Coordinates of C-alpha atoms in Angstrom, one line a residue:
Chain A
X201 CA -38.7 2.3 -22.1
X202 CA -38.8 -0.9 -24.2
X203 CA -36.1 0.4 -26.6
X204 CA -33.8 1.2 -23.6
X205 CA -34.9 -1.1 -20.8
X206 CA -33.8 -0.9 -17.1
X207 CA -31.1 -3.6 -17.4
X208 CA -29.4 -1.4 -20.0
X209 CA -30.0 2.0 -18.4
X210 CA -28.8 1.0 -15.0
X211 CA -25.3 0.3 -16.1
X212 CA -25.3 3.4 -18.2
X213 CA -26.3 5.5 -15.2
X214 CA -23.6 4.0 -13.0
X215 CA -20.9 4.5 -15.6
X216 CA -22.0 8.1 -16.2
X217 CA -21.7 8.8 -12.4
X218 CA -18.3 7.3 -12.2
X219 CA -17.2 9.2 -15.3
X220 CA -18.3 12.5 -13.7
X221 CA -16.4 11.8 -10.5
X222 CA -13.2 10.7 -12.3
X223 CA -13.1 13.4 -15.0
X224 CA -13.7 16.3 -12.5
X225 CA -11.4 15.0 -9.8
X226 CA -8.6 14.1 -12.2
X227 CA -9.0 17.4 -14.2
X228 CA -8.8 19.3 -10.9
X229 CA -5.5 17.6 -9.9
X230 CA -3.9 18.3 -13.3
X231 CA -5.0 21.9 -13.1
X232 CA -4.0 22.6 -9.5
X233 CA -0.6 20.9 -9.4
X234 CA 1.2 23.4 -11.6
X235 CA -0.8 26.5 -10.8
X236 CA -1.2 26.3 -7.1
X237 CA 1.3 23.8 -5.7
X238 CA 4.3 25.1 -7.7
X239 CA 4.7 21.7 -9.3
X240 CA 4.8 21.8 -13.1
X241 CA 3.6 18.6 -14.5
X242 CA 6.4 16.1 -15.4
X243 CA 4.7 15.8 -18.8
X244 CA 2.1 18.0 -20.3
X245 CA 1.5 15.5 -23.2
X246 CA 0.4 12.6 -21.1
X247 CA -2.8 14.3 -19.7
X248 CA -3.9 14.7 -23.3
X249 CA -3.3 11.0 -24.0
X250 CA -5.1 10.2 -20.8
X251 CA -8.1 12.3 -21.9
X252 CA -8.4 10.7 -25.3
X253 CA -8.1 7.1 -23.9
X254 CA -10.8 8.0 -21.4
X255 CA -13.0 9.4 -24.1
X256 CA -12.6 6.6 -26.6
X257 CA -13.0 3.9 -23.9
X258 CA -16.1 5.8 -22.7
X259 CA -17.7 5.7 -26.1
X260 CA -16.9 2.1 -26.6
X261 CA -18.5 1.3 -23.2
X262 CA -21.6 3.2 -24.3
X263 CA -21.8 1.2 -27.5
X264 CA -21.6 -2.1 -25.6
X265 CA -24.5 -1.1 -23.4
X266 CA -26.6 -0.1 -26.3
X267 CA -25.8 -3.4 -28.0
X268 CA -26.6 -5.3 -24.8
X269 CA -23.1 -6.6 -24.3
X270 CA -22.4 -6.8 -20.6
X271 CA -19.7 -7.9 -18.2
X272 CA -22.6 -8.4 -15.7
X273 CA -20.9 -7.2 -12.6
X274 CA -21.7 -4.1 -10.6
X275 CA -19.8 -0.9 -11.5
X276 CA -17.9 -2.4 -14.5
X277 CA -20.8 -3.7 -16.5
X278 CA -19.0 -3.7 -19.8
X279 CA -17.0 -6.5 -21.3
X280 CA -13.8 -7.0 -19.4
X281 CA -11.5 -6.3 -22.3
X282 CA -12.3 -2.6 -22.0
X283 CA -10.6 -2.6 -18.5
X284 CA -7.3 -2.7 -20.3
X285 CA -7.3 0.9 -21.7
X286 CA -8.6 2.0 -18.3
X287 CA -5.6 0.5 -16.5
X288 CA -3.3 2.0 -19.0
X289 CA -4.8 5.5 -18.6
X290 CA -4.4 5.2 -14.8
X291 CA -0.8 4.0 -15.1
X292 CA -0.1 7.2 -17.2
X293 CA -1.8 9.3 -14.6
X294 CA 0.0 7.7 -11.8
X295 CA 3.4 7.9 -13.5
X296 CA 2.9 11.6 -14.3
X297 CA 1.6 12.3 -10.8
X298 CA 4.4 10.7 -8.8
X299 CA 7.1 12.1 -11.2
X300 CA 5.6 15.5 -10.6
X301 CA 5.2 15.5 -6.9
X302 CA 8.6 13.8 -6.3
X303 CA 10.1 17.2 -7.1
X304 CA 8.3 18.7 -4.1
X305 CA 10.8 20.0 -1.5
X306 CA 9.9 19.7 2.1
X307 CA 6.9 18.1 3.7
X308 CA 3.9 17.2 1.5
X309 CA 0.6 18.7 2.5
X310 CA -2.0 16.0 3.3
X311 CA -3.8 16.4 0.0
X312 CA -0.8 15.3 -2.0
X313 CA -0.7 12.1 0.1
X314 CA -4.4 11.6 -0.4
X315 CA -4.2 12.1 -4.2
X316 CA -1.3 9.7 -4.4
X317 CA -3.1 7.1 -2.2
X318 CA -6.2 7.4 -4.3
X319 CA -4.3 6.8 -7.5
X320 CA -2.4 3.8 -6.2
X321 CA -5.3 2.1 -4.5
X322 CA -7.6 2.7 -7.5
X323 CA -5.2 0.8 -9.6
X324 CA -4.9 -2.0 -7.1
X325 CA -8.6 -2.4 -6.4
X326 CA -9.5 -2.0 -10.0
X327 CA -7.3 -5.0 -10.9
X328 CA -8.6 -6.9 -7.9
X329 CA -12.1 -6.5 -9.0
X330 CA -11.2 -8.4 -12.1
X331 CA -9.8 -11.5 -10.2
X332 CA -13.1 -13.2 -11.1
X333 CA -11.6 -13.8 -14.5
X334 CA -9.6 -16.6 -12.8
X335 CA -11.6 -19.8 -12.1
X336 CA -10.0 -20.0 -8.6
X337 CA -12.0 -16.9 -7.6
X338 CA -15.0 -17.3 -9.9
X339 CA -15.9 -20.8 -9.0
X340 CA -16.5 -20.3 -5.4
X341 CA -19.3 -17.8 -4.9
X342 CA -18.2 -17.0 -1.3
X343 CA -14.8 -16.0 -2.5
X344 CA -16.2 -14.4 -5.6
X345 CA -18.5 -12.0 -3.7
X346 CA -16.1 -11.4 -0.8
X347 CA -13.3 -10.4 -3.1
X348 CA -15.5 -8.4 -5.3
X349 CA -16.8 -6.3 -2.4
X350 CA -13.4 -6.1 -0.8
X351 CA -12.3 -4.5 -4.0
X352 CA -15.3 -2.2 -4.4
X353 CA -15.2 -1.0 -0.8
X354 CA -11.6 0.1 -1.2
X355 CA -12.3 1.4 -4.7
X356 CA -14.9 3.8 -3.4
X357 CA -12.5 4.6 -0.6
X358 CA -9.8 5.4 -3.2
X359 CA -11.9 7.8 -5.2
X360 CA -13.0 9.4 -1.9
X361 CA -9.3 10.0 -1.3
X362 CA -9.1 11.9 -4.6
X363 CA -12.2 13.9 -3.8
X364 CA -11.6 14.6 -0.1
X365 CA -8.0 15.6 -0.9
X366 CA -9.6 18.1 -3.3
X367 CA -11.8 19.4 -0.5
X368 CA -8.9 20.0 1.7
X369 CA -7.0 21.7 -1.0
X370 CA -9.9 24.0 -1.7
X371 CA -10.3 24.9 2.0
X372 CA -6.6 25.8 2.1
X373 CA -7.0 28.1 -1.0
X374 CA -10.2 29.7 0.2
X375 CA -9.0 30.3 3.7
X376 CA -5.5 31.1 2.6
X377 CA -4.3 29.1 5.6
X378 CA -1.7 26.5 4.9
X379 CA -1.8 24.8 8.3
X380 CA -5.2 23.2 7.3
X381 CA -3.3 20.6 5.2
X382 CA -0.3 20.2 7.4
X383 CA -1.6 19.8 11.0
X384 CA -1.1 16.6 13.0
X385 CA -4.8 16.2 13.2
X386 CA -5.4 16.2 9.5
X387 CA -2.8 13.5 9.1
X388 CA -4.3 11.5 11.9
X389 CA -7.6 11.7 10.1
X390 CA -6.0 10.7 6.8
X391 CA -4.5 7.6 8.3
X392 CA -7.8 6.7 10.0
X393 CA -9.5 7.1 6.7
X394 CA -7.0 5.0 5.0
X395 CA -7.3 2.2 7.6
X396 CA -11.1 2.2 6.9
X397 CA -10.4 2.0 3.2
X398 CA -8.2 -1.0 3.6
X399 CA -10.0 -2.9 6.3
X400 CA -13.6 -1.6 6.7
X401 CA -15.4 -2.9 3.7
X402 CA -17.1 -6.0 4.9
X403 CA -20.4 -4.5 6.0
X404 CA -21.5 -5.2 2.4
X405 CA -21.1 -8.9 2.9
X406 CA -22.0 -9.6 6.5
X407 CA -24.5 -12.3 5.4
X408 CA -22.1 -14.0 3.0
X409 CA -20.8 -17.2 4.7
X410 CA -17.1 -16.2 4.7
X411 CA -14.9 -16.6 7.8
X412 CA -16.5 -14.8 10.8
X413 CA -13.2 -13.0 11.4
X414 CA -13.9 -10.9 8.3
X415 CA -17.2 -9.7 9.8
X416 CA -15.9 -9.0 13.3
X417 CA -12.8 -7.2 12.0
X418 CA -14.8 -4.9 9.7
X419 CA -17.2 -4.2 12.5
X420 CA -14.4 -3.2 14.8
X421 CA -12.6 -1.1 12.2
X422 CA -15.8 0.7 11.1
X423 CA -16.5 1.8 14.7
X424 CA -13.2 3.7 14.7
X425 CA -15.0 6.2 12.5
X426 CA -16.9 7.3 15.6
X427 CA -13.7 9.3 16.2
X428 CA -14.3 11.2 13.0
X429 CA -17.9 11.7 13.9
X430 CA -16.9 13.0 17.4
X431 CA -14.5 15.4 15.8
X432 CA -17.1 16.8 13.5
X433 CA -19.5 17.3 16.3
X434 CA -16.7 18.8 18.5
X435 CA -16.0 21.4 15.7
X436 CA -19.6 22.2 15.3
X437 CA -19.7 25.5 16.9
X438 CA -16.5 27.0 15.5
X439 CA -17.2 25.7 12.0
X440 CA -20.7 27.2 12.1
X441 CA -19.5 30.7 12.8
X442 CA -16.8 30.3 10.2
X443 CA -19.2 29.1 7.7
X444 CA -21.4 32.1 8.2
X445 CA -18.4 34.4 7.4
X446 CA -17.5 32.9 4.0
X447 CA -20.8 31.5 3.0
X448 CA -21.3 34.1 0.3
X449 CA -18.3 32.5 -1.7
X450 CA -19.7 30.1 -4.2
X451 CA -17.2 27.2 -3.9
X452 CA -17.4 27.5 -0.1
X453 CA -21.1 27.0 0.0
X454 CA -20.7 23.6 -1.7
X455 CA -18.0 22.6 0.7
X456 CA -20.2 23.5 3.7
X457 CA -23.0 21.4 2.1
X458 CA -20.6 18.5 1.7
X459 CA -19.7 18.8 5.4
X460 CA -23.4 18.5 6.3
X461 CA -23.6 15.4 4.1
X462 CA -20.5 13.9 5.5
X463 CA -22.2 14.1 9.0
X464 CA -25.5 12.6 7.8
X465 CA -23.8 9.8 5.8
X466 CA -21.2 8.9 8.3
X467 CA -23.9 8.5 11.0
X468 CA -25.8 6.2 8.6
X469 CA -22.6 4.3 7.7
X470 CA -21.9 3.7 11.4
X471 CA -25.4 2.5 12.0
X472 CA -25.4 0.0 9.1
X473 CA -22.0 -1.3 10.0
X474 CA -23.4 -2.7 13.2
X475 CA -24.4 -6.3 12.2
X476 CA -27.6 -6.1 14.3
X477 CA -28.8 -3.2 12.3
X478 CA -27.3 -4.3 9.0
X479 CA -29.3 -7.5 9.1
X480 CA -32.5 -5.4 8.7
X481 CA -31.1 -2.8 6.2
X482 CA -28.9 -5.0 3.9
X483 CA -30.4 -5.4 0.5
X484 CA -32.8 -2.6 1.0
X485 CA -33.0 1.0 -0.2
X486 CA -31.1 2.1 2.9
X487 CA -28.0 1.0 1.1
X488 CA -29.0 3.1 -1.8
X489 CA -29.5 6.1 0.5
X490 CA -26.0 5.6 1.7
X491 CA -24.6 5.4 -1.8
X492 CA -26.5 8.4 -3.0
X493 CA -25.7 10.5 0.1
X494 CA -22.0 9.9 -0.6
X495 CA -22.1 10.2 -4.4
X496 CA -24.3 13.3 -4.6
X497 CA -24.1 14.9 -1.1
X498 CA -20.4 14.5 -0.6
X499 CA -18.5 13.8 -3.8
X500 CA -20.7 15.9 -6.2
X501 CA -20.8 18.9 -3.8
X502 CA -17.0 18.9 -3.4
X503 CA -16.4 18.4 -7.1
X504 CA -18.9 21.2 -8.0
X505 CA -17.0 23.4 -5.6
X506 CA -13.8 22.4 -7.4
X507 CA -15.3 23.1 -10.9
X508 CA -16.7 26.5 -9.9
X509 CA -13.3 27.5 -8.3
X510 CA -11.5 26.4 -11.3
X511 CA -13.8 28.1 -13.8
X512 CA -13.6 31.3 -11.9
X513 CA -9.9 31.0 -12.1
X514 CA -9.6 30.2 -15.8
X515 CA -12.0 32.9 -16.8
X516 CA -10.2 35.3 -14.5
X517 CA -13.6 36.6 -13.5
X518 CA -16.1 35.9 -10.8
X519 CA -19.6 35.0 -11.8
X520 CA -22.0 37.8 -12.6
X521 CA -24.8 38.6 -10.1
X522 CA -27.3 36.8 -12.2
X523 CA -25.2 33.7 -12.6
X524 CA -24.5 33.7 -8.8
X525 CA -28.3 33.9 -8.2
X526 CA -29.0 31.0 -10.5
X527 CA -26.2 28.9 -8.9
X528 CA -27.3 29.8 -5.3
X529 CA -31.0 28.9 -6.2
X530 CA -29.8 25.7 -7.8
X531 CA -27.7 25.0 -4.7
X532 CA -30.7 25.1 -2.3
X533 CA -33.0 23.2 -4.7
X534 CA -30.3 20.5 -5.1
X535 CA -29.7 20.1 -1.3
X536 CA -33.4 20.4 -0.3
X537 CA -34.3 17.7 -2.9
X538 CA -31.5 15.5 -1.8
X539 CA -32.7 15.6 1.8
X540 CA -36.2 14.4 0.7
X541 CA -34.6 11.8 -1.7
X542 CA -32.4 10.5 1.2
X543 CA -35.3 10.3 3.7
X544 CA -37.6 8.6 1.2
X545 CA -35.0 6.0 0.6
X546 CA -34.5 5.5 4.3
X547 CA -38.2 4.9 4.9
X548 CA -38.6 2.7 1.8
X549 CA -35.6 0.6 3.0
X550 CA -36.7 0.4 6.6
X551 CA -40.2 -0.8 5.6
X552 CA -38.8 -3.3 3.1
X553 CA -36.4 -4.7 5.6
X554 CA -39.0 -5.2 8.3
X555 CA -41.5 -6.7 5.9
X556 CA -38.9 -9.2 4.5
X557 CA -38.0 -10.4 7.9
X558 CA -41.7 -10.6 8.9
X559 CA -42.0 -12.9 5.9
X560 CA -45.7 -12.7 5.3
X561 CA -46.0 -10.7 2.0
X562 CA -44.7 -11.7 -1.4
X563 CA -42.1 -9.6 -3.2
X564 CA -44.7 -7.8 -5.3
X565 CA -46.8 -7.0 -2.2
X566 CA -43.8 -5.6 -0.4
X567 CA -42.9 -3.5 -3.5
X568 CA -46.5 -2.2 -3.5
X569 CA -46.2 -1.2 0.2
X570 CA -43.1 0.9 -0.3
X571 CA -44.2 2.4 -3.6
X572 CA -45.4 5.8 -2.1
X573 CA -41.8 6.3 -0.8
X574 CA -40.5 5.4 -4.2
X575 CA -42.8 7.9 -5.9
X576 CA -41.6 10.6 -3.5
X577 CA -38.0 9.5 -4.3
X578 CA -38.6 9.9 -8.0
X579 CA -40.1 13.4 -7.5
X580 CA -37.1 14.4 -5.4
X581 CA -34.9 13.0 -8.1
X582 CA -36.3 15.5 -10.6
X583 CA -35.7 18.2 -8.0
X584 CA -32.1 17.1 -7.8
X585 CA -31.8 17.2 -11.6
X586 CA -33.4 20.8 -11.7
X587 CA -31.0 22.1 -9.0
X588 CA -28.0 20.5 -10.7
X589 CA -29.0 22.0 -14.0
X590 CA -29.3 25.5 -12.5
X591 CA -25.8 25.1 -10.9
X592 CA -24.1 23.7 -14.0
X593 CA -25.6 25.8 -16.8
X594 CA -23.7 29.1 -16.0
X595 CA -20.5 27.2 -15.7
X596 CA -20.9 25.3 -18.9
X597 CA -21.8 28.6 -20.7
X598 CA -18.7 30.2 -19.3
X599 CA -16.4 27.3 -20.3
X600 CA -17.8 27.1 -23.9
X601 CA -17.3 30.9 -24.2
X602 CA -13.8 30.6 -23.0
X603 CA -13.0 27.7 -25.4
X604 CA -14.3 29.7 -28.3
X605 CA -12.0 32.6 -27.6
Chain V
X186 CA 3.8 14.5 12.6
X187 CA 7.4 13.7 11.6
X188 CA 8.1 12.3 8.2
X189 CA 9.5 9.1 9.8
X190 CA 6.3 8.5 11.8
X191 CA 4.3 8.9 8.6
X192 CA 6.4 6.5 6.7
X193 CA 6.2 4.0 9.6
X194 CA 2.5 4.2 9.8
X195 CA 2.2 3.8 6.1
X196 CA 4.5 0.7 6.0
X197 CA 2.6 -0.9 8.9
X198 CA -0.8 -0.3 7.2
X199 CA 0.6 -1.6 3.9
X200 CA 2.0 -4.8 5.4
X201 CA -1.1 -5.6 7.4
X202 CA -3.1 -5.1 4.2
X203 CA -1.0 -7.6 2.3
X204 CA -1.4 -10.1 5.1
X205 CA -5.1 -9.6 5.4
X206 CA -5.6 -9.8 1.6
X207 CA -3.9 -13.1 1.4
X208 CA -6.2 -14.4 4.2
X209 CA -9.3 -13.1 2.4
X210 CA -8.1 -14.8 -0.9
X211 CA -7.6 -18.2 0.8
X212 CA -8.8 -19.5 4.3
X213 CA -11.1 -16.5 4.8
X214 CA -13.3 -17.6 1.9
X215 CA -12.7 -21.3 1.8
X216 CA -16.4 -22.1 2.5
X217 CA -17.0 -25.8 2.1
X218 CA -20.2 -25.6 0.0
X219 CA -18.9 -22.7 -2.0
X220 CA -15.7 -24.6 -2.9
X221 CA -17.1 -28.1 -3.5
X222 CA -20.7 -28.0 -4.6
X223 CA -20.1 -26.3 -7.9
X224 CA -20.6 -28.4 -11.1
X225 CA -19.4 -27.9 -14.7
X226 CA -23.0 -27.0 -15.6
X227 CA -23.3 -24.3 -12.9
X228 CA -19.9 -22.9 -13.8
X229 CA -21.3 -22.1 -17.2
X230 CA -24.5 -20.9 -15.6
X231 CA -22.5 -18.3 -13.6
X232 CA -21.1 -16.9 -16.8
X233 CA -24.6 -16.7 -18.4
X234 CA -25.8 -15.0 -15.2
X235 CA -23.2 -12.3 -15.9
X236 CA -23.8 -12.2 -19.6
X237 CA -27.5 -11.5 -19.2
X238 CA -26.8 -9.0 -16.4
X239 CA -29.4 -10.7 -14.1
X240 CA -27.8 -8.8 -11.2
X241 CA -29.1 -5.5 -12.6
X242 CA -32.5 -6.4 -11.1
X243 CA -31.8 -9.4 -8.8
X244 CA -29.7 -9.9 -5.7
X245 CA -27.6 -12.7 -4.6
X246 CA -26.8 -12.4 -0.9
X247 CA -28.7 -9.1 -0.9
X248 CA -26.3 -7.6 -3.5
X249 CA -27.6 -6.3 -6.8
X250 CA -30.5 -4.3 -8.2
X251 CA -33.8 -4.0 -6.5
X252 CA -36.3 -4.3 -9.4
X253 CA -36.7 -8.0 -8.7
X254 CA -36.4 -10.3 -5.7
X255 CA -33.3 -11.8 -4.0
X256 CA -32.9 -15.2 -5.8
X257 CA -30.2 -16.8 -3.6
X258 CA -32.7 -19.4 -2.3
X259 CA -35.3 -19.5 -5.1
X260 CA -34.5 -23.2 -5.5
X261 CA -35.3 -24.3 -2.0
X262 CA -37.9 -21.6 -1.3
X263 CA -41.4 -22.5 -0.1
X264 CA -43.5 -23.4 -3.1
X265 CA -40.6 -22.6 -5.5
X266 CA -37.9 -24.8 -7.0
X267 CA -36.1 -25.5 -10.3
X268 CA -39.4 -25.8 -12.3
X269 CA -40.6 -22.5 -10.8
X270 CA -37.3 -20.7 -11.8
X271 CA -37.4 -22.2 -15.3
X272 CA -40.9 -20.9 -15.9
X273 CA -39.5 -17.3 -15.3
X274 CA -36.5 -17.9 -17.5
X275 CA -38.6 -19.4 -20.4
X276 CA -40.7 -16.5 -21.1
X277 CA -40.1 -13.7 -18.6
X278 CA -43.0 -11.8 -17.1
X279 CA -44.5 -8.4 -17.3
X280 CA -41.6 -7.0 -15.3
X281 CA -38.9 -9.4 -16.2
X282 CA -37.6 -9.5 -19.8
X283 CA -37.7 -12.6 -22.0
X284 CA -34.1 -13.2 -22.9
X285 CA -35.0 -15.9 -25.5
X286 CA -32.7 -18.4 -23.7
X287 CA -32.1 -21.8 -25.2
X288 CA -33.1 -24.9 -23.2
X289 CA -29.5 -25.6 -22.5
X290 CA -28.9 -22.0 -21.2
X291 CA -31.9 -22.4 -18.9
X292 CA -30.6 -25.6 -17.5
X293 CA -27.2 -24.0 -16.8
X294 CA -28.7 -20.9 -15.2
X295 CA -30.9 -23.1 -12.9
X296 CA -27.8 -25.3 -12.1
X297 CA -26.0 -22.1 -11.0
X298 CA -29.0 -21.1 -8.8
X299 CA -29.1 -24.6 -7.4
X300 CA -25.4 -24.3 -6.5
X301 CA -25.9 -20.8 -4.9
X302 CA -28.8 -22.0 -2.9
X303 CA -26.6 -24.7 -1.2
X304 CA -24.0 -22.2 0.0
X305 CA -26.1 -20.1 2.4
X306 CA -29.2 -18.1 3.2
X307 CA -30.4 -14.7 2.0
X308 CA -32.2 -12.7 3.2
X309 CA -31.7 -13.9 6.7
X310 CA -35.0 -14.1 8.5
X311 CA -34.2 -16.1 11.6
X312 CA -31.4 -14.8 13.8
X313 CA -30.5 -13.8 17.3
X314 CA -29.0 -10.5 18.2
X315 CA -26.2 -10.5 20.7
X316 CA -25.5 -7.8 23.3
X317 CA -22.4 -6.5 21.4
X318 CA -24.4 -5.9 18.2
X319 CA -23.3 -9.0 16.4
X320 CA -25.8 -11.5 15.0
X321 CA -26.1 -15.2 15.2
X322 CA -28.0 -17.0 12.4
X323 CA -30.4 -19.8 13.5

């Protein structure tokens, strides 16, 4: 612990998570475009370059953390100079992507829009999150924090675009039904999602003394997500019967799980976007519950579905019965542990929020009060790790066998 | 949905985003104290605050890690103040690392915390909840 203290391991953890999301989402897009969308990549060399830049930058970031050199801001906790290769790699990715999809005749399915939006807005918000380098932004804490969280809100939204686009693509493939990605409804949902990406980020900064319009506007925009929630509940019955039909398919299982987590997380997101609730939950573990629900429950489930789909496809072979059993077992352990993890964080956060506002106990006493929940949270964390290991091991074995051939 | 409709929606969203972004960069965040209370010393303190990654454990305005307390108002807190903050920075505690800071660095960090303290309140403990779900700080 002392050799690798918390203030070093936290940034490492965050960067690893982001690397997982990016690598698997981007890898999927490079793989699916030529093979399933009849869109040969504009350049087959650029993805290689992209990969190497990513890898080398990743190693450099790792070295910075070990050496204790920080940028000191959430998400990008490495020295700012390392942002340069990241921007370059996304420019390459974006250039290749748009050159590739420009050749598409006829209407684009919604996931091509979503991937494109994700790439463009990532680039924009990533640059925006570095505006603090200019004293104009840095030397006013209200502006600094507001712009930082404006960027991060949209940043998370932009990688959600990449991931949700992948989910819709997979649904289309699994169901063999092209209308999924072309219906009016799916485009309406896409535009609603985009509106929230652009304007609905301010629940992170309700208590920062910026202009009150920023608060009210975000509150209003966030509530439009009630429409998405209503749609999910409306589809409940039909999606449940459909889910039963295809649940034996491995990638589909993970998509169904992500649907469950979208429901849980969206409900939570709506609640904490109401300022009257946010005032209790802000700065507590409820925010962490929300982040974990979306990172693990939604993004990771979808990307695991994508990885499994892709590996089955590359190896031209379904998983063996033994492998399927391991993955299914892992699937249940992962989801069950995540439920406990999520609930433990909600309780810890609720208690912390109430105790802080009550204002009778010191920080250490409050931490003591919530420590049973944090213990439960830690145990559930090990459960998540075990489940994920069971899911991932057969796939890693398969890929390494394939690469050796 | 026709291709024209899609493009029109996209263009409207994009334009609104540009307008809103310019508002956020300027008037939307032109808080008086935020803009005018900062000193040369606290500007350096801000950079040190990032260099030592204080936000991995602490929060300003509730944003940051949860190992340590929110330190937005540590300077004006009951029974706290500059001397109190300095004591933590000088030698750390069991749970907070000692960063071996120079006296000058400590002064600058405390100057930054002093600046932050003047800009607002976090966590908000006294407030009134309105019927429409918004909150008014007392």
